[in-house]
PDB file of C-alpha atoms in Angstrom:
ATOM      1  CA  UNK C   1      -0.894  18.446 -26.432  1.00  0.00           C
ATOM      2  CA  UNK C   2      -2.713  20.596 -23.893  1.00  0.00           C
ATOM      3  CA  UNK C   3      -1.834  22.648 -20.860  1.00  0.00           C
ATOM      4  CA  UNK C   4       1.708  23.228 -19.685  1.00  0.00           C
ATOM      5  CA  UNK C   5       3.356  20.497 -21.769  1.00  0.00           C
ATOM      6  CA  UNK C   6       6.609  21.719 -23.256  1.00  0.00           C
ATOM      7  CA  UNK C   7       6.964  21.453 -27.027  1.00  0.00           C
ATOM      8  CA  UNK C   8       8.544  18.107 -27.874  1.00  0.00           C
ATOM      9  CA  UNK C   9       7.963  16.657 -24.398  1.00  0.00           C
ATOM     10  CA  UNK C  10       5.380  13.928 -24.085  1.00  0.00           C
ATOM     11  CA  UNK C  11       2.752  13.790 -21.386  1.00  0.00           C
ATOM     12  CA  UNK C  12       4.367  10.502 -20.269  1.00  0.00           C
ATOM     13  CA  UNK C  13       7.674  12.282 -19.679  1.00  0.00           C
ATOM     14  CA  UNK C  14       5.970  15.033 -17.693  1.00  0.00           C
ATOM     15  CA  UNK C  15       4.138  12.508 -15.514  1.00  0.00           C
ATOM     16  CA  UNK C  16       7.341  10.518 -14.892  1.00  0.00           C
ATOM     17  CA  UNK C  17       9.138  13.685 -13.804  1.00  0.00           C
ATOM     18  CA  UNK C  18       6.291  14.649 -11.477  1.00  0.00           C
ATOM     19  CA  UNK C  19       6.190  11.168  -9.951  1.00  0.00           C
ATOM     20  CA  UNK C  20       9.931  11.211  -9.288  1.00  0.00           C
ATOM     21  CA  UNK C  21       9.579  14.540  -7.461  1.00  0.00           C
ATOM     22  CA  UNK C  22       6.735  13.464  -5.164  1.00  0.00           C
ATOM     23  CA  UNK C  23       7.342   9.743  -4.641  1.00  0.00           C
ATOM     24  CA  UNK C  24       9.615   8.923  -1.693  1.00  0.00           C
ATOM     25  CA  UNK C  25      12.643   6.680  -2.134  1.00  0.00           C
ATOM     26  CA  UNK C  26      11.814   3.020  -1.547  1.00  0.00           C
ATOM     27  CA  UNK C  27      14.358   2.977   1.281  1.00  0.00           C
ATOM     28  CA  UNK C  28      12.204   5.602   3.038  1.00  0.00           C
ATOM     29  CA  UNK C  29       9.101   3.386   2.970  1.00  0.00           C
ATOM     30  CA  UNK C  30       8.897   0.629   5.556  1.00  0.00           C
ATOM     31  CA  UNK C  31       6.722  -1.371   7.893  1.00  0.00           C
ATOM     32  CA  UNK C  32       6.963  -3.243  11.161  1.00  0.00           C
ATOM     33  CA  UNK C  33       4.957  -6.069  12.660  1.00  0.00           C
ATOM     34  CA  UNK C  34       3.592  -5.263  16.119  1.00  0.00           C
ATOM     35  CA  UNK C  35       2.210  -7.570  18.802  1.00  0.00           C
ATOM     36  CA  UNK C  36       1.882  -7.748  22.564  1.00  0.00           C
ATOM     37  CA  UNK C  37      -1.387  -5.844  22.927  1.00  0.00           C
ATOM     38  CA  UNK C  38      -4.473  -7.241  24.612  1.00  0.00           C
ATOM     39  CA  UNK C  39      -6.726  -8.478  21.817  1.00  0.00           C
ATOM     40  CA  UNK C  40      -9.786  -7.664  23.947  1.00  0.00           C
ATOM     41  CA  UNK C  41      -9.010  -3.923  23.802  1.00  0.00           C
ATOM     42  CA  UNK C  42     -10.879  -1.776  21.314  1.00  0.00           C
ATOM     43  CA  UNK C  43      -9.393  -1.372  17.859  1.00  0.00           C
ATOM     44  CA  UNK C  44      -9.333   2.422  18.260  1.00  0.00           C
ATOM     45  CA  UNK C  45      -7.487   2.240  21.595  1.00  0.00           C
ATOM     46  CA  UNK C  46      -4.754  -0.035  20.242  1.00  0.00           C
ATOM     47  CA  UNK C  47      -4.387   1.952  17.016  1.00  0.00           C
ATOM     48  CA  UNK C  48      -4.239   5.237  18.913  1.00  0.00           C
ATOM     49  CA  UNK C  49      -1.608   3.876  21.317  1.00  0.00           C
ATOM     50  CA  UNK C  50       0.534   2.600  18.457  1.00  0.00           C
ATOM     51  CA  UNK C  51       0.282   5.885  16.561  1.00  0.00           C
ATOM     52  CA  UNK C  52       1.240   7.829  19.676  1.00  0.00           C
ATOM     53  CA  UNK C  53       4.222   5.591  20.470  1.00  0.00           C
ATOM     54  CA  UNK C  54       5.661   5.526  16.960  1.00  0.00           C
ATOM     55  CA  UNK C  55       4.828   9.106  15.892  1.00  0.00           C
ATOM     56  CA  UNK C  56       8.364  10.304  16.646  1.00  0.00           C
ATOM     57  CA  UNK C  57       9.886   7.736  14.264  1.00  0.00           C
ATOM     58  CA  UNK C  58       8.620   9.134  10.976  1.00  0.00           C
ATOM     59  CA  UNK C  59       5.360   9.735   9.147  1.00  0.00           C
ATOM     60  CA  UNK C  60       2.909   6.947   9.946  1.00  0.00           C
ATOM     61  CA  UNK C  61       0.952   6.261   6.778  1.00  0.00           C
ATOM     62  CA  UNK C  62      -1.149   3.386   8.113  1.00  0.00           C
ATOM     63  CA  UNK C  63      -1.797   1.218  11.147  1.00  0.00           C
ATOM     64  CA  UNK C  64      -3.502  -2.063  10.304  1.00  0.00           C
ATOM     65  CA  UNK C  65      -4.907  -4.393  12.944  1.00  0.00           C
ATOM     66  CA  UNK C  66      -7.137  -7.148  11.646  1.00  0.00           C
ATOM     67  CA  UNK C  67     -10.387  -8.026  13.382  1.00  0.00           C
ATOM     68  CA  UNK C  68     -11.547 -11.643  13.712  1.00  0.00           C
ATOM     69  CA  UNK C  69     -15.091 -12.879  13.128  1.00  0.00           C
ATOM     70  CA  UNK C  70     -15.797 -12.823  16.886  1.00  0.00           C
ATOM     71  CA  UNK C  71     -14.962  -9.089  16.862  1.00  0.00           C
ATOM     72  CA  UNK C  72     -11.651  -9.456  18.716  1.00  0.00           C
ATOM     73  CA  UNK C  73      -8.378  -8.142  17.384  1.00  0.00           C
ATOM     74  CA  UNK C  74      -5.809 -10.316  15.674  1.00  0.00           C
ATOM     75  CA  UNK C  75      -2.726 -10.859  17.843  1.00  0.00           C
ATOM     76  CA  UNK C  76      -0.529  -8.864  15.468  1.00  0.00           C
ATOM     77  CA  UNK C  77      -0.763  -5.795  13.292  1.00  0.00           C
ATOM     78  CA  UNK C  78       1.329  -3.611  10.990  1.00  0.00           C
ATOM     79  CA  UNK C  79       2.560  -0.039  11.163  1.00  0.00           C
ATOM     80  CA  UNK C  80       3.615   1.575   7.862  1.00  0.00           C
ATOM     81  CA  UNK C  81       6.103   4.449   7.786  1.00  0.00           C
ATOM     82  CA  UNK C  82       7.529   6.983   5.425  1.00  0.00           C
ATOM     83  CA  UNK C  83      10.795   8.665   6.362  1.00  0.00           C
ATOM     84  CA  UNK C  84      14.505   8.007   6.456  1.00  0.00           C
ATOM     85  CA  UNK C  85      15.370   5.589   9.281  1.00  0.00           C
ATOM     86  CA  UNK C  86      11.764   5.398  10.515  1.00  0.00           C
ATOM     87  CA  UNK C  87      11.716   1.602  10.852  1.00  0.00           C
ATOM     88  CA  UNK C  88      15.037   1.520  12.722  1.00  0.00           C
ATOM     89  CA  UNK C  89      13.749   4.143  15.150  1.00  0.00           C
ATOM     90  CA  UNK C  90      10.516   2.198  15.642  1.00  0.00           C
ATOM     91  CA  UNK C  91      12.362  -1.048  16.365  1.00  0.00           C
ATOM     92  CA  UNK C  92      14.230   0.700  19.185  1.00  0.00           C
ATOM     93  CA  UNK C  93      10.865   1.230  20.920  1.00  0.00           C
ATOM     94  CA  UNK C  94      10.134  -2.502  21.089  1.00  0.00           C
ATOM     95  CA  UNK C  95       9.376  -3.595  24.666  1.00  0.00           C
ATOM     96  CA  UNK C  96       7.916  -0.244  25.743  1.00  0.00           C
ATOM     97  CA  UNK C  97       5.156  -0.301  28.343  1.00  0.00           C
ATOM     98  CA  UNK C  98       1.875   0.818  26.845  1.00  0.00           C
ATOM     99  CA  UNK C  99      -0.213   1.056  30.005  1.00  0.00           C
ATOM    100  CA  UNK C 100      -0.548  -2.591  30.903  1.00  0.00           C
ATOM    101  CA  UNK C 101       0.917  -4.196  27.811  1.00  0.00           C
ATOM    102  CA  UNK C 102       4.333  -4.179  26.157  1.00  0.00           C
ATOM    103  CA  UNK C 103       4.529  -3.537  22.454  1.00  0.00           C
ATOM    104  CA  UNK C 104       6.798  -5.899  20.553  1.00  0.00           C
ATOM    105  CA  UNK C 105       8.054  -4.501  17.252  1.00  0.00           C
ATOM    106  CA  UNK C 106       9.690  -6.753  14.673  1.00  0.00           C
ATOM    107  CA  UNK C 107      10.989  -5.802  11.243  1.00  0.00           C
ATOM    108  CA  UNK C 108       8.669  -6.757   8.399  1.00  0.00           C
ATOM    109  CA  UNK C 109      10.559  -5.700   5.260  1.00  0.00           C
ATOM    110  CA  UNK C 110       9.171  -5.819   1.759  1.00  0.00           C
ATOM    111  CA  UNK C 111      10.642  -8.477  -0.556  1.00  0.00           C
ATOM    112  CA  UNK C 112      13.919  -7.363  -2.171  1.00  0.00           C
ATOM    113  CA  UNK C 113      12.426  -7.429  -5.680  1.00  0.00           C
ATOM    114  CA  UNK C 114       9.135  -5.854  -4.645  1.00  0.00           C
ATOM    115  CA  UNK C 115       9.459  -2.711  -6.712  1.00  0.00           C
ATOM    116  CA  UNK C 116      11.960  -3.511  -9.438  1.00  0.00           C
ATOM    117  CA  UNK C 117       9.415  -3.379 -12.239  1.00  0.00           C
ATOM    118  CA  UNK C 118       7.319  -0.358 -13.076  1.00  0.00           C
ATOM    119  CA  UNK C 119       4.238  -0.815 -15.175  1.00  0.00           C
ATOM    120  CA  UNK C 120       1.468   1.099 -16.857  1.00  0.00           C
ATOM    121  CA  UNK C 121      -1.848  -0.026 -18.234  1.00  0.00           C
ATOM    122  CA  UNK C 122      -2.782   0.959 -21.759  1.00  0.00           C
ATOM    123  CA  UNK C 123      -6.227   0.370 -23.206  1.00  0.00           C
ATOM    124  CA  UNK C 124      -6.424  -0.245 -26.935  1.00  0.00           C
ATOM    125  CA  UNK C 125      -9.803  -0.482 -28.597  1.00  0.00           C
ATOM    126  CA  UNK C 126     -10.759  -1.519 -32.077  1.00  0.00           C
ATOM    127  CA  UNK C 127     -10.746  -4.382 -34.488  1.00  0.00           C
ATOM    128  CA  UNK C 128      -7.921  -6.892 -33.825  1.00  0.00           C
ATOM    129  CA  UNK C 129      -6.676  -4.744 -30.904  1.00  0.00           C
ATOM    130  CA  UNK C 130      -5.363  -7.722 -28.918  1.00  0.00           C
ATOM    131  CA  UNK C 131      -3.402  -9.032 -31.878  1.00  0.00           C
ATOM    132  CA  UNK C 132      -1.901  -5.597 -32.592  1.00  0.00           C
ATOM    133  CA  UNK C 133      -0.931  -5.016 -28.952  1.00  0.00           C
ATOM    134  CA  UNK C 134       0.795  -8.398 -28.739  1.00  0.00           C
ATOM    135  CA  UNK C 135       2.760  -7.321 -31.825  1.00  0.00           C
ATOM    136  CA  UNK C 136       4.223  -4.442 -29.782  1.00  0.00           C
ATOM    137  CA  UNK C 137       5.994  -6.831 -27.397  1.00  0.00           C
ATOM    138  CA  UNK C 138       9.723  -6.077 -27.393  1.00  0.00           C
ATOM    139  CA  UNK C 139       9.465  -2.742 -29.185  1.00  0.00           C
ATOM    140  CA  UNK C 140      10.540   0.572 -27.644  1.00  0.00           C
ATOM    141  CA  UNK C 141       8.987   3.933 -26.826  1.00  0.00           C
ATOM    142  CA  UNK C 142      12.030   6.138 -26.361  1.00  0.00           C
ATOM    143  CA  UNK C 143      14.251   4.296 -23.873  1.00  0.00           C
ATOM    144  CA  UNK C 144      11.345   2.242 -22.489  1.00  0.00           C
ATOM    145  CA  UNK C 145      10.909  -1.287 -23.793  1.00  0.00           C
ATOM    146  CA  UNK C 146       7.354  -2.540 -24.158  1.00  0.00           C
ATOM    147  CA  UNK C 147       6.729  -5.939 -22.630  1.00  0.00           C
ATOM    148  CA  UNK C 148       3.222  -7.230 -23.143  1.00  0.00           C
ATOM    149  CA  UNK C 149       2.140  -9.565 -20.345  1.00  0.00           C
ATOM    150  CA  UNK C 150       0.094  -9.690 -17.174  1.00  0.00           C
ATOM    151  CA  UNK C 151       1.738  -7.726 -14.368  1.00  0.00           C
ATOM    152  CA  UNK C 152       0.786  -7.265 -10.726  1.00  0.00           C
ATOM    153  CA  UNK C 153       0.443  -4.055  -8.760  1.00  0.00           C
ATOM    154  CA  UNK C 154       3.505  -2.661  -6.974  1.00  0.00           C
ATOM    155  CA  UNK C 155       4.308  -4.449  -3.763  1.00  0.00           C
ATOM    156  CA  UNK C 156       5.972  -1.635  -1.843  1.00  0.00           C
ATOM    157  CA  UNK C 157       3.238   0.593  -0.528  1.00  0.00           C
ATOM    158  CA  UNK C 158       2.460   3.022   2.232  1.00  0.00           C
ATOM    159  CA  UNK C 159      -0.828   1.455   3.336  1.00  0.00           C
ATOM    160  CA  UNK C 160      -1.863  -2.107   4.052  1.00  0.00           C
ATOM    161  CA  UNK C 161      -3.082  -3.929   0.905  1.00  0.00           C
ATOM    162  CA  UNK C 162      -6.621  -4.326   2.252  1.00  0.00           C
ATOM    163  CA  UNK C 163      -7.097  -0.576   1.703  1.00  0.00           C
ATOM    164  CA  UNK C 164      -6.122  -0.874  -1.956  1.00  0.00           C
ATOM    165  CA  UNK C 165      -8.321  -3.885  -2.727  1.00  0.00           C
ATOM    166  CA  UNK C 166     -11.489  -2.880  -0.902  1.00  0.00           C
ATOM    167  CA  UNK C 167     -14.576  -2.554  -3.054  1.00  0.00           C
ATOM    168  CA  UNK C 168     -15.286   1.179  -3.523  1.00  0.00           C
ATOM    169  CA  UNK C 169     -19.032   0.729  -3.343  1.00  0.00           C
ATOM    170  CA  UNK C 170     -20.835  -0.764  -0.346  1.00  0.00           C
ATOM    171  CA  UNK C 171     -22.714  -3.926  -1.099  1.00  0.00           C
ATOM    172  CA  UNK C 172     -26.382  -3.506  -0.244  1.00  0.00           C
ATOM    173  CA  UNK C 173     -28.364  -6.477   0.916  1.00  0.00           C
ATOM    174  CA  UNK C 174     -31.706  -6.996  -0.735  1.00  0.00           C
ATOM    175  CA  UNK C 175     -34.651  -6.286   1.549  1.00  0.00           C
ATOM    176  CA  UNK C 176     -36.978  -9.186   2.157  1.00  0.00           C
ATOM    177  CA  UNK C 177     -40.620  -8.378   1.781  1.00  0.00           C
ATOM    178  CA  UNK C 178     -43.463 -10.558   2.894  1.00  0.00           C
ATOM    179  CA  UNK C 179     -45.995 -11.526   0.319  1.00  0.00           C
ATOM    180  CA  UNK C 180     -49.529 -10.771   1.220  1.00  0.00           C
TER     181      UNK C 180
END
């Protein structure tokens, strides 16, 4: 084991402890659905107005407003918060005048079971790796039971899912050349 790992303490244990220190409680993460803005306004203007209005409620981790194919805004968007009571504070601002439009804020909670299962990915390479990994199903590592199956990513998050699923590399279009 390298670095600052304490003798007898696994790297997994150290990472779990670190995560618990820095990760906010699920009850401190929330989101609201917003509507009421003019969809002909610029994306930046609406986002800026929403950030300004809700900045006193808690830490805003994301403002998501979808854009339609005709380059107009969707009629609703999402504001993601981190902070105790942030969503409740934001809901109290529903109906506020935003310079010609009234913001409507509705609760948009995460599903109750959204973060009840933690998961980690482990890569095992070698001959008969799949067969051996499936054989681990139901066994334990310390107090953690191993369940081998397909799991999804966590569903309580501080940014809109489109930020997590976006391709990290821009897709380049092939240039057309004329044949001479």
